[in-house]
Amino acid sequence: MEKICTVTYHNVGMNYGQTLQAYALQAALRKYGYDSILLNYYTPFADYKYKGKLFFINRYAEAGAKSLLKQLRFDCFIHKNIKLTKLCFTTKEIRQILDDLKITHMICGSDQIWNPNGLDAVYFLQYGAESKRRRKIAYAASICSKDVMAKFKNKYPLYNKLIKDIDYVSIREKSGVEIVKEITGRDAEYVLDPTLLLNRKDWSKFIRRSLVRQKYMVLFFYGDIKPFLTKIEIIAKINNITKIICLQTSEENYSKPGWSVKRNAGPMQFLNLLAHASAVCTDSFHGTAFSINLNRNFYCFGRSEEFTSGKQKVSNNSRITDLLELLEIKERWVDVQTDVSKIRKIDYKSLNKKLNNERKKSLSYLMKSLSQSKD
């Protein structure tokens, strides 16, 4: 039997989408009979305060007393639900782990593992001298938007070198497929994020009854929500919602009286709050993906992100707009000009059919990349 090692972000900060996509890829592989394990790798690009035996203190020292419970919930979810290799920091340690476990296939992805800020060759399955028998697969890797990548064209030769040895390349965004074509000349496959490889029934194992007695709306934003406050208030009124629950670490975004900030929600609490929400407002890709998969009434908002190169704001919204376009629900996108009162109810019967078709295509590609002989 093939022995698969997946390589992706799963332990950088406390990020719901990051941890859940790492779980989802492993769960999807196991669902189809593959033996899968996740490389428990910590990039050397991170600034770790503690080394050696005290390494794990880093996570709790960074979280601090304010977020200690949240960090514990993340670590508990990972420990219970994701099969990990032993901890590793260097390519030498990685090679030893792969040999000891007799790994036959490597899969990198998903999340923004190919983001130009802090490229790490490990996430391109580059480990120096290694066995040539191992197949290398990129599944749903994310490379950032065209606007962002335009700022890093000097790194294109490095990208080309890193990607060329990967046997099968698939990307999470349509725009990313176009970028890979521009950089390498290769035709990458356009596939779903791993969280969407699992269906609503698969995710239901983590969902309990609602702990909130009244109707509520979830706000899950990484960017500034101030330009959208009026839109959010209209959406709440349209849906007859008075309770607002906020899921985010940037609490300065949530200063309105009466809004409830869930500071210590772990991955399971995140899923549970989304699953029972009467409405979801988000500028997050995974906030959008889970809202779709859990059949929620959701609204997607634009976000700008500031990068140090030139202090210029660039749009990184394509990861969401590409997904909305793929599933033919572009009307869920909200900007400052949108009249949210005219957004129609989601036809989930039709949407679930589209999603299931795309899920089958993506799973078919993944299974094919695992089963076919190397060229």
PDB file of C-alpha atoms in Angstrom, residues 6 28 73 82 94 107 118 124 147 152 167 180 185 196 214 216 225 277 287 337 359 366:
ATOM      1  CA  THR A   6       1.357  15.379   3.513  1.00  0.00           C
ATOM      2  CA  ALA A  28     -10.006  12.515   2.537  1.00  0.00           C
ATOM      3  CA  ARG A  73      -8.113  23.703  22.079  1.00  0.00           C
ATOM      4  CA  ILE A  82      -4.394  14.442  12.841  1.00  0.00           C
ATOM      5  CA  ILE A  94      12.824  15.083   7.155  1.00  0.00           C
ATOM      6  CA  ILE A 107       1.684  15.697  -1.123  1.00  0.00           C
ATOM      7  CA  GLY A 118       8.975  33.562   3.291  1.00  0.00           C
ATOM      8  CA  PHE A 124       7.697  22.407  -2.588  1.00  0.00           C
ATOM      9  CA  ASP A 147      -1.819  41.539  -7.611  1.00  0.00           C
ATOM     10  CA  PHE A 152       7.519  39.493  -6.519  1.00  0.00           C
ATOM     11  CA  ASP A 167       5.130  15.320 -10.752  1.00  0.00           C
ATOM     12  CA  VAL A 180       1.839  28.796 -12.573  1.00  0.00           C
ATOM     13  CA  GLY A 185       4.694  26.944 -18.731  1.00  0.00           C
ATOM     14  CA  LEU A 196     -14.424  20.918   0.410  1.00  0.00           C
ATOM     15  CA  GLN A 214     -31.326  32.721  20.100  1.00  0.00           C
ATOM     16  CA  TYR A 216     -27.322  34.825  15.780  1.00  0.00           C
ATOM     17  CA  ILE A 225     -14.849  45.901   8.908  1.00  0.00           C
ATOM     18  CA  ALA A 277     -25.550  30.517  12.512  1.00  0.00           C
ATOM     19  CA  GLY A 287     -15.074  31.181   6.337  1.00  0.00           C
ATOM     20  CA  GLN A 337     -21.635  49.692  -3.452  1.00  0.00           C
ATOM     21  CA  ARG A 359     -15.711  17.515  -5.440  1.00  0.00           C
ATOM     22  CA  LEU A 366      -6.075  13.370  -6.530  1.00  0.00           C
TER      23      LEU A 366
END
